[in-house]
Short mmCIF file of C-alpha atoms in Angstrom, two decimals:
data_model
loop_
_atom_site.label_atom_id
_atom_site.label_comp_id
_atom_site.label_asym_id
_atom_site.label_seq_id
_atom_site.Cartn_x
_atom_site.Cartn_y
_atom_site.Cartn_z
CA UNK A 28 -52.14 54.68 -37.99
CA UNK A 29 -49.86 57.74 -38.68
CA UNK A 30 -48.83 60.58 -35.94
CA UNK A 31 -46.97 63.36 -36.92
CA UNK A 32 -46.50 61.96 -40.35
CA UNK A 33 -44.86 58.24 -38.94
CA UNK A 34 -46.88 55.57 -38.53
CA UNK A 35 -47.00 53.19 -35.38
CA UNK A 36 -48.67 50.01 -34.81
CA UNK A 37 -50.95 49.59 -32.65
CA UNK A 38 -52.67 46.42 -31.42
CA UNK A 39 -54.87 46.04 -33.79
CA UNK A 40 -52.81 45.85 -36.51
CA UNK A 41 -51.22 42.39 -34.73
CA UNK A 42 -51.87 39.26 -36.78
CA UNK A 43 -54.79 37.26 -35.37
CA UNK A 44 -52.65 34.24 -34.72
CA UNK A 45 -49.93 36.09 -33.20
CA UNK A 46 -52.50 38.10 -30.70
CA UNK A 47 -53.92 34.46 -29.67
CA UNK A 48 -50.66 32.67 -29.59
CA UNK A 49 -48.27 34.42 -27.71
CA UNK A 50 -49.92 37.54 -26.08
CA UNK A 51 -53.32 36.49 -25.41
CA UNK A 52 -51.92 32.64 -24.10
CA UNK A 53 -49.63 34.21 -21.59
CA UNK A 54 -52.42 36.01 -19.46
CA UNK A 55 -53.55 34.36 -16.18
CA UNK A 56 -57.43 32.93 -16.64
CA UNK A 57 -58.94 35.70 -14.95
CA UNK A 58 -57.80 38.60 -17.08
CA UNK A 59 -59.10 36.66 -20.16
CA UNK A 60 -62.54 37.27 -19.13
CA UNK A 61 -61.91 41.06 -19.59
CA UNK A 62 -60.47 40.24 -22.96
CA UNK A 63 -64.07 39.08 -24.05
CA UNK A 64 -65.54 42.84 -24.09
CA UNK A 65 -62.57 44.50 -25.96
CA UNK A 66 -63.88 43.56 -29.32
CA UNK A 67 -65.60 40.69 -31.54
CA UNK A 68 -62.31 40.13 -32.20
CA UNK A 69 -60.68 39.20 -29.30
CA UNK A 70 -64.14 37.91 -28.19
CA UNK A 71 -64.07 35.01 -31.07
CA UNK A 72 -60.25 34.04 -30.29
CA UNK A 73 -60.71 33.51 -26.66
CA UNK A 74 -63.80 32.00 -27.02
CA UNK A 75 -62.56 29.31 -29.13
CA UNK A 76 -62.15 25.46 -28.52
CA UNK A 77 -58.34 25.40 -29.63
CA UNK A 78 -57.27 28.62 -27.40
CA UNK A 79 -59.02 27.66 -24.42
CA UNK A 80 -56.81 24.50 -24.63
CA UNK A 81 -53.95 25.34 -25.37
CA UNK A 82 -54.20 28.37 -22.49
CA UNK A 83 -55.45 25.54 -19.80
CA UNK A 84 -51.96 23.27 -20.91
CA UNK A 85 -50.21 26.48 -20.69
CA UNK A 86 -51.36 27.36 -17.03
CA UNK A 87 -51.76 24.00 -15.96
CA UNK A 88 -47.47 24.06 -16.53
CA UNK A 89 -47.04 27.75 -14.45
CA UNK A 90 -47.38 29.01 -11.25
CA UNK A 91 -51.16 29.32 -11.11
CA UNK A 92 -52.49 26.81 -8.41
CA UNK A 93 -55.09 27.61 -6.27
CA UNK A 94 -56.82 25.70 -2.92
CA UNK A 95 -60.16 25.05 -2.67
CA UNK A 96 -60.98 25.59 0.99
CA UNK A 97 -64.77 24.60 2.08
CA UNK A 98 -65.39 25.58 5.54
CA UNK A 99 -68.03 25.30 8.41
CA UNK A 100 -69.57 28.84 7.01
CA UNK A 101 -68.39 29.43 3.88
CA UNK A 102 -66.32 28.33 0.73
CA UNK A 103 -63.02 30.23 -0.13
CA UNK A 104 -60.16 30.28 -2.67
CA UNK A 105 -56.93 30.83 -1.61
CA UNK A 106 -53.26 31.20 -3.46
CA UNK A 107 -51.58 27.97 -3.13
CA UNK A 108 -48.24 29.96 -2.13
CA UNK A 109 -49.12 30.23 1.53
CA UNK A 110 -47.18 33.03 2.31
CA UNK A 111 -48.10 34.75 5.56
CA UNK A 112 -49.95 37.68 3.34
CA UNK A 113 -52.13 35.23 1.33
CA UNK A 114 -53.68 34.26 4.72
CA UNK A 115 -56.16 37.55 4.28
CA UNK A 116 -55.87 37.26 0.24
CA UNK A 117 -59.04 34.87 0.25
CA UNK A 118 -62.05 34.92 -1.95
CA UNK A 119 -65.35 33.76 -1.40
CA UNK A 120 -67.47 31.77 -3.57
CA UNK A 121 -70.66 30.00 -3.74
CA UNK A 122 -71.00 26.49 -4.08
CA UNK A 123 -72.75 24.90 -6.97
CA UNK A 124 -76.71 25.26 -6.50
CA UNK A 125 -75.56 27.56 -3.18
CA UNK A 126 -75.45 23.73 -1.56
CA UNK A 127 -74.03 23.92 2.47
CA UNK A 128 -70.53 22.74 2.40
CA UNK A 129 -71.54 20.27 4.98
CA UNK A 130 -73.68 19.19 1.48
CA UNK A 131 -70.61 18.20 -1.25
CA UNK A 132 -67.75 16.11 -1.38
CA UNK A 133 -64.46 17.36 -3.66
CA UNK A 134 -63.52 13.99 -5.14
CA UNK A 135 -60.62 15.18 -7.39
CA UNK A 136 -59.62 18.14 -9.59
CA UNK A 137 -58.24 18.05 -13.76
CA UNK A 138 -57.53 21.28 -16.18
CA UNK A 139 -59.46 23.53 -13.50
CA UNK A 140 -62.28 21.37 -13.33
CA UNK A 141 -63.58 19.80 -10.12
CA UNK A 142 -65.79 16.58 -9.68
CA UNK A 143 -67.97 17.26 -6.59
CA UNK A 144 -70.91 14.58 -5.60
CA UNK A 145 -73.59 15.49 -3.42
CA UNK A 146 -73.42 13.74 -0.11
CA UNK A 147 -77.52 13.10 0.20
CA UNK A 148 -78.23 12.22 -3.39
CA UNK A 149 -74.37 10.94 -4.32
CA UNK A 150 -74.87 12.83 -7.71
CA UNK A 151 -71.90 13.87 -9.55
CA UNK A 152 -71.20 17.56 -10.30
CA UNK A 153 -68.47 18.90 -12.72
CA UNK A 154 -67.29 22.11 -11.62
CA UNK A 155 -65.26 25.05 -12.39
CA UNK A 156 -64.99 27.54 -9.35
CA UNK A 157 -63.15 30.47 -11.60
CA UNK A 158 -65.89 30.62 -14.47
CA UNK A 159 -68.67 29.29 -11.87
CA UNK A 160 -70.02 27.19 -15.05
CA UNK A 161 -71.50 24.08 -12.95
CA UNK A 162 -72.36 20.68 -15.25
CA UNK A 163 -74.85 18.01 -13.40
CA UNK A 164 -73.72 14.35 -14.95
CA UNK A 165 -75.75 11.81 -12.95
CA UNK A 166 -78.75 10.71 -15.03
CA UNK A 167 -80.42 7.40 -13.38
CA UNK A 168 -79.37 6.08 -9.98
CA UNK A 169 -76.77 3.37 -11.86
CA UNK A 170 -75.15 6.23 -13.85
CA UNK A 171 -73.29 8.75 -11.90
CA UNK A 172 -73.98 8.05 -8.34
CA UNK A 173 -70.81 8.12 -6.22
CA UNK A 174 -70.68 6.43 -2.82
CA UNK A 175 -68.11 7.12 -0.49
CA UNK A 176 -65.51 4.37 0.45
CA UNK A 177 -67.39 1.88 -2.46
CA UNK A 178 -66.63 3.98 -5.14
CA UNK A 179 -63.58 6.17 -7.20
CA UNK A 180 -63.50 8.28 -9.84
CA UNK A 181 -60.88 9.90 -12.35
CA UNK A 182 -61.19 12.52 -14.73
CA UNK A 183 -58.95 12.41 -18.09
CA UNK A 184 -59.20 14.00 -21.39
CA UNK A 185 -59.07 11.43 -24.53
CA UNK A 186 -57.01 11.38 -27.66
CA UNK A 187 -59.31 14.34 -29.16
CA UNK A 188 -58.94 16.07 -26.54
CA UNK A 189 -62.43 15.77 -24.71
CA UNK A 190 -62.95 15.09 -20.98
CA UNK A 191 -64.33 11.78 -19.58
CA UNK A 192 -64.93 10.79 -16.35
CA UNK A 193 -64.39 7.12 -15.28
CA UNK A 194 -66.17 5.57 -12.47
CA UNK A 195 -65.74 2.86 -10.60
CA UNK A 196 -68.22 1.34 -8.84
CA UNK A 197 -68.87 -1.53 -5.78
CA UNK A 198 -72.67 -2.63 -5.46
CA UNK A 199 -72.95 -6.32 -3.70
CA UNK A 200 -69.32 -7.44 -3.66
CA UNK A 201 -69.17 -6.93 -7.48
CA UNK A 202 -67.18 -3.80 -9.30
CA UNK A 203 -68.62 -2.00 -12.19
CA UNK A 204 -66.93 0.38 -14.44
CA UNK A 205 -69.03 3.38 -16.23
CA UNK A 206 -67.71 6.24 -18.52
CA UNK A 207 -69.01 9.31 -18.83
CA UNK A 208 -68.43 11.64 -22.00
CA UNK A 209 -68.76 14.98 -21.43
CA UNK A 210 -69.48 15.96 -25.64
CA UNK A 211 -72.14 13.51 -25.87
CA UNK A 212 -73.44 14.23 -21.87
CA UNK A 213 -73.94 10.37 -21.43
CA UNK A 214 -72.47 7.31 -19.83
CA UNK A 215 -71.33 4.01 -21.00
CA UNK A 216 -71.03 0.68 -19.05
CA UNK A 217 -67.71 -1.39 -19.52
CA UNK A 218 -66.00 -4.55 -18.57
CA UNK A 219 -63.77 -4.47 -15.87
CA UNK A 220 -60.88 -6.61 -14.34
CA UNK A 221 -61.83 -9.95 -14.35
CA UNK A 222 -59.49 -11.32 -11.22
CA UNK A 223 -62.14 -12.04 -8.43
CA UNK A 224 -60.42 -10.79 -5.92
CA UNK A 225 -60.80 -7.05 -6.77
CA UNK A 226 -64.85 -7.76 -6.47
CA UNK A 227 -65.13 -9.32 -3.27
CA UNK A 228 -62.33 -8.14 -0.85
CA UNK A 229 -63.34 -5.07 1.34
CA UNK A 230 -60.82 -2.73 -0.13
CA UNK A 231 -60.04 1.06 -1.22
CA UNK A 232 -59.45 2.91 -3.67
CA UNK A 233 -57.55 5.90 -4.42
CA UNK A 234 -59.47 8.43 -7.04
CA UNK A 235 -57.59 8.52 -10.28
CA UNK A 236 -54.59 10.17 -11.68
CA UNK A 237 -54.23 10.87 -15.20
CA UNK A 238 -50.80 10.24 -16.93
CA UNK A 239 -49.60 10.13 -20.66
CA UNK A 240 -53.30 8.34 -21.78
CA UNK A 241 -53.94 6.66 -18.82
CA UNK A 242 -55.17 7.10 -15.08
CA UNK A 243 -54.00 5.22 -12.48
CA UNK A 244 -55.36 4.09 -9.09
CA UNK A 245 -53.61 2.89 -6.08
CA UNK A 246 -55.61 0.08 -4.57
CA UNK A 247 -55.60 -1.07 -1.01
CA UNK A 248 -56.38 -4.78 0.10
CA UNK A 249 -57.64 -4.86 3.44
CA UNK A 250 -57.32 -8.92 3.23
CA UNK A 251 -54.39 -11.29 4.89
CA UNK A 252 -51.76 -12.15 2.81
CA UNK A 253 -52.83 -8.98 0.56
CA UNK A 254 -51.39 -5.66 0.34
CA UNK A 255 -51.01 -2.57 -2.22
CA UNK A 256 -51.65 -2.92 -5.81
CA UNK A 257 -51.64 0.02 -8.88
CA UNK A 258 -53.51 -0.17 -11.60
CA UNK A 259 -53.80 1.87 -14.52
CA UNK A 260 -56.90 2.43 -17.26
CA UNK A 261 -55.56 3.40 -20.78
CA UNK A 262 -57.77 5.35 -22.63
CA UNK A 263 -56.89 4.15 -26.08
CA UNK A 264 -57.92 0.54 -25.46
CA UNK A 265 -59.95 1.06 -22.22
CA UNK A 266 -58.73 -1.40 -20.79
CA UNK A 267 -57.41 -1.94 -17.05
CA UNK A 268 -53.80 -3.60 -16.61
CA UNK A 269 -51.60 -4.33 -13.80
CA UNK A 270 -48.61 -1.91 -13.04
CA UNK A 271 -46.00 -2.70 -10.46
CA UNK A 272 -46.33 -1.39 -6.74
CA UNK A 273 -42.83 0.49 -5.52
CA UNK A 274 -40.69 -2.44 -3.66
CA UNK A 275 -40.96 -2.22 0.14
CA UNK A 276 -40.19 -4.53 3.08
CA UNK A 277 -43.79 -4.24 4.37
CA UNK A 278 -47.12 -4.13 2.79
CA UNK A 279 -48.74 -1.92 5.76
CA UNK A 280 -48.29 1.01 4.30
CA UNK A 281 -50.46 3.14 1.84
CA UNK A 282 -49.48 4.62 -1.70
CA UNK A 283 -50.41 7.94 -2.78
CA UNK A 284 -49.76 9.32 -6.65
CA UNK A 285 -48.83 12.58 -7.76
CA UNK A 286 -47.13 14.15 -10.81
CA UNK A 287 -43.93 15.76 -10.48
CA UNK A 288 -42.28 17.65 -13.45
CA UNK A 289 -44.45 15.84 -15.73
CA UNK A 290 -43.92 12.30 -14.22
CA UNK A 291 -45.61 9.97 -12.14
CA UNK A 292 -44.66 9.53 -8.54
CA UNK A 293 -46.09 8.01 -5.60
CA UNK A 294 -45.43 8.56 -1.82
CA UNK A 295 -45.75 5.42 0.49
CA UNK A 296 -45.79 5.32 3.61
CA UNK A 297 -45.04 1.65 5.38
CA UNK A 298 -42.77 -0.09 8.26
CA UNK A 299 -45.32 -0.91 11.23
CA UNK A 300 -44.73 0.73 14.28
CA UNK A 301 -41.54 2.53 13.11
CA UNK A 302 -43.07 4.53 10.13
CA UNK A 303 -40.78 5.72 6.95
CA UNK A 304 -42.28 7.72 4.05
CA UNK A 305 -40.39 7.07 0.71
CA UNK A 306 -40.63 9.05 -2.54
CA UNK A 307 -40.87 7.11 -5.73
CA UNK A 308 -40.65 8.30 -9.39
CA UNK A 309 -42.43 6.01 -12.44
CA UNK A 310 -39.88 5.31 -14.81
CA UNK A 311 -41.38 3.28 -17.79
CA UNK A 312 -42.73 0.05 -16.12
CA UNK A 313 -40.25 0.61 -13.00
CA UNK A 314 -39.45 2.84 -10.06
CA UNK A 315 -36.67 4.37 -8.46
CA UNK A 316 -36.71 5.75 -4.90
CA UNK A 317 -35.61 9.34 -4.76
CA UNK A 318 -36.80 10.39 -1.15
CA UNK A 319 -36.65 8.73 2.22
CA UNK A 320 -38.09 10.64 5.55
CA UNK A 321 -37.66 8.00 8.53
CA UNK A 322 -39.99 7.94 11.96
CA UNK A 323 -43.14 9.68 10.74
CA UNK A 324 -46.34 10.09 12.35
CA UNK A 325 -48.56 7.42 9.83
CA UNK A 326 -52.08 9.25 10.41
CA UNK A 327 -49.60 12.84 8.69
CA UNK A 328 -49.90 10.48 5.29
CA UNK A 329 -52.90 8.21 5.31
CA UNK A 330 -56.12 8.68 3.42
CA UNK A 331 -54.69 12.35 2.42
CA UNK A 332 -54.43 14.12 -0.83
CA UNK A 333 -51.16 15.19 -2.10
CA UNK A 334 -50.72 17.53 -4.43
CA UNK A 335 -46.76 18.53 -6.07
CA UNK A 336 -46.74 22.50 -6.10
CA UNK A 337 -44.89 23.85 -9.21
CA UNK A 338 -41.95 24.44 -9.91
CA UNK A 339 -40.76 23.98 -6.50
CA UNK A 340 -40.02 21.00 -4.26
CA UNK A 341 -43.28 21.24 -1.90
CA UNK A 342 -46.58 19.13 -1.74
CA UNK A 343 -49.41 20.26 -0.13
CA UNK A 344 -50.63 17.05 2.36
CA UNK A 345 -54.63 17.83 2.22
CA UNK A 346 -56.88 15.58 4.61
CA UNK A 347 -60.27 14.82 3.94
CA UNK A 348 -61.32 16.68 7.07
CA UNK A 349 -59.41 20.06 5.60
CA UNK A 350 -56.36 20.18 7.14
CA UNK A 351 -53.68 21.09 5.14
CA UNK A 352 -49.33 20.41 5.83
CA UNK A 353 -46.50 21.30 3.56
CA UNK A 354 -44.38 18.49 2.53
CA UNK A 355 -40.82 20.34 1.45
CA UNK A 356 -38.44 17.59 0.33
CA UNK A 357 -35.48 19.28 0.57
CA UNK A 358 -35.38 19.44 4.32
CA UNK A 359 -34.68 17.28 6.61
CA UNK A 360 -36.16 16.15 9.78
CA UNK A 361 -39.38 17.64 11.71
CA UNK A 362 -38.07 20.96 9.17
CA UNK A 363 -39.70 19.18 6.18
CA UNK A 364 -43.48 18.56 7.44
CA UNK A 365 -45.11 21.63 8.87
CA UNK A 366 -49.04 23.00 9.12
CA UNK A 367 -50.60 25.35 6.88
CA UNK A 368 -53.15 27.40 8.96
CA UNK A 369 -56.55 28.21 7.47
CA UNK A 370 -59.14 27.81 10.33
CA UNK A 371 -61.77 25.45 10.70
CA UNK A 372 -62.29 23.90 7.32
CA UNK A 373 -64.50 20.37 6.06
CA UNK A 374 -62.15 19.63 3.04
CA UNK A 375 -59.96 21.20 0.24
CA UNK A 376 -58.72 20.94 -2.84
CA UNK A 377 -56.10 21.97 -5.14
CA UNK A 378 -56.59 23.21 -8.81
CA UNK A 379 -55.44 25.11 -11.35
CA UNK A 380 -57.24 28.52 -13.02
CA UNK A 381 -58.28 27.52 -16.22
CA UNK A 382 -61.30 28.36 -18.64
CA UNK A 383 -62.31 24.86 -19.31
CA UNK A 384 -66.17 24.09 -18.50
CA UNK A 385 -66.04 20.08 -19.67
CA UNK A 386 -68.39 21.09 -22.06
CA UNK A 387 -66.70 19.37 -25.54
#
């Protein structure tokens, strides 16, 4: 375009691959929606399989987490900051099928996505609450059908990059394992781990937690002479293999994963009736304690989802009734655990803004 006899560039004389790569990557989820209706253009970039990718590995590595908070009356999304001013920064949304919230269960969150079941039915529900695209995956009442305290789930993306959903399953003292593929929309039953014990023992499961190709579940052995055992499902061979448990005096206590910095760590909590919390980090096949809070309340830990906020050193300590606590690791004392007040809520969850629908 000329002016005044110069000419000046404008943005539509930027390369295609530039304007996806390093302008159109770098906007937060929500503005790409308005990018759709500037032109065919821009419309067939963000629109494609390999952006919407890359921009969900870009977020999923910024500042761009978000809680899930489903309350008494309604659902709501808040910034995962906290700050005193994000207390009235909250956005409503409907639920999937404009359910009750007294009428889902969050399970666990991946790339934006959500896995929800439906408490009456147990169906399974993949979810994103930015893009509202809701995908139903239950199909006969073996495949997809999640029961609460029997069951877990993980979701994972595989080598080419599509999402599956693996669920584990306890009918009649016997464990089942199912995959779901979310290209093909079906489900697939598998072998699972042969040792008896993890059939018949009443015991729980954490949901999973996907790591460099594999997701990994803490399990619990309510059993004497048992304890805490992780296990984790690669997705190359799809198979389940033993992985060490962190090294404690006392196998009371409960393990809970989460990634930090793009490892795996897990916070346990153990040492009957004088409670410590320790924080371990993953390091190939071993782990190294990095965190020790003494004389904690054990009910602050148990049966909670924690969730590392980034690039900082605070977790967000979500119970499955809703409550939320911040967990900030570099204080010390009563300083480090605190509340996080939202009100009445049911449950939460934390996720990140992306674009991804688990439709490929």
């Amino acid at each position: 375009m000329n002016v005044n006899g110069r000419r000046t560039t404008s943005i539509d004389d930027v390369p295609a691959d530039i304007l996806s790569t390093e302008i159109l990557i770098r906007l937060p989820a929500k503005c790409i929606g308005r990018c759709k209706i500037v032109s065919k253009q821009w419309l067939s970039l963000v629109a494609a399989q390999n952006f919407r990718l890359m921009h969900c590995r870009r977020m999923s590595t910024s500042y761009n987490q978000m809680f899930l908070s489903i309350g008494i009356c309604e659902s709501s999304v808040f910034p995962v900051t906290f700050e005193q001013s994000d207390y009235f920064s909250k956005t409503q949304i409907p639920l999937p099928s404009n359910v009750s919230s007294s009428g889902v269960r969050v399970l666990t969150s991946f790339d934006g996505l959500i896995c929800l079941s439906f408490r009456g039915t147990h169906k399974l529900i993949l979810w994103n609450p930015l893009t509202r695209v809701t995908k139903f995956i239950s199909s006969t009442q073996s495949r997809g059908r999640f029961k609460q305290k029997s069951d877990a789930v993980g979701l994972y993306a595989s080598p080419s990059n599509e999402y599956m959903l693996l669920h584990a399953k306890r009918r009649n003292g016997m464990m089942t394992r199912y995959k779901y593929s979310s290209r093909l929309d079906s489900w697939r039953k598998m072998g699972f781990i042969d040792e008896r014990k993890y059939h018949n023992y009443k015991m729980s499961w954490s949901n999973g937690t996907f790591f460099q190709g594999g997701v990994y579940f803490t399990i619990k052995v309510h059993a004497i002479g048992e304890g805490n055992y992780l296990y984790g499902f690669h997705v190359d061979s799809d198979q389940f293999k033993s992985k060490p448990f962190p090294a404690t005096s006392h196998d009371d206590g409960e393990g809970s994963l989460v990634l930090v910095r793009k490892a795996l760590h897990m916070f346990v909590a153990h040492g009957f009736p004088f409670w410590s919390l320790d924080l371990w980090r993953m390091d190939v096949d071993n782990w190294t304690k990095i965190w020790v809070r003494q004389s904690i309340v054990p009910q602050s830990l148990f049966s909670h989802t924690i969730t590392y906020i980034v690039s900082t050193d605070r977790f967000l300590v979500v119970s499955k009734s809703g409550c939320v606590n911040e967990l900030d690791i570099t204080k010390n004392g009563e300083e480090c655990y605190y509340p996080v007040f939202l009100g009445s809520r049911l449950q939460g969850a934390v996720y990140t803004e992306t674009l991804m629908s688990g439709d490929f």
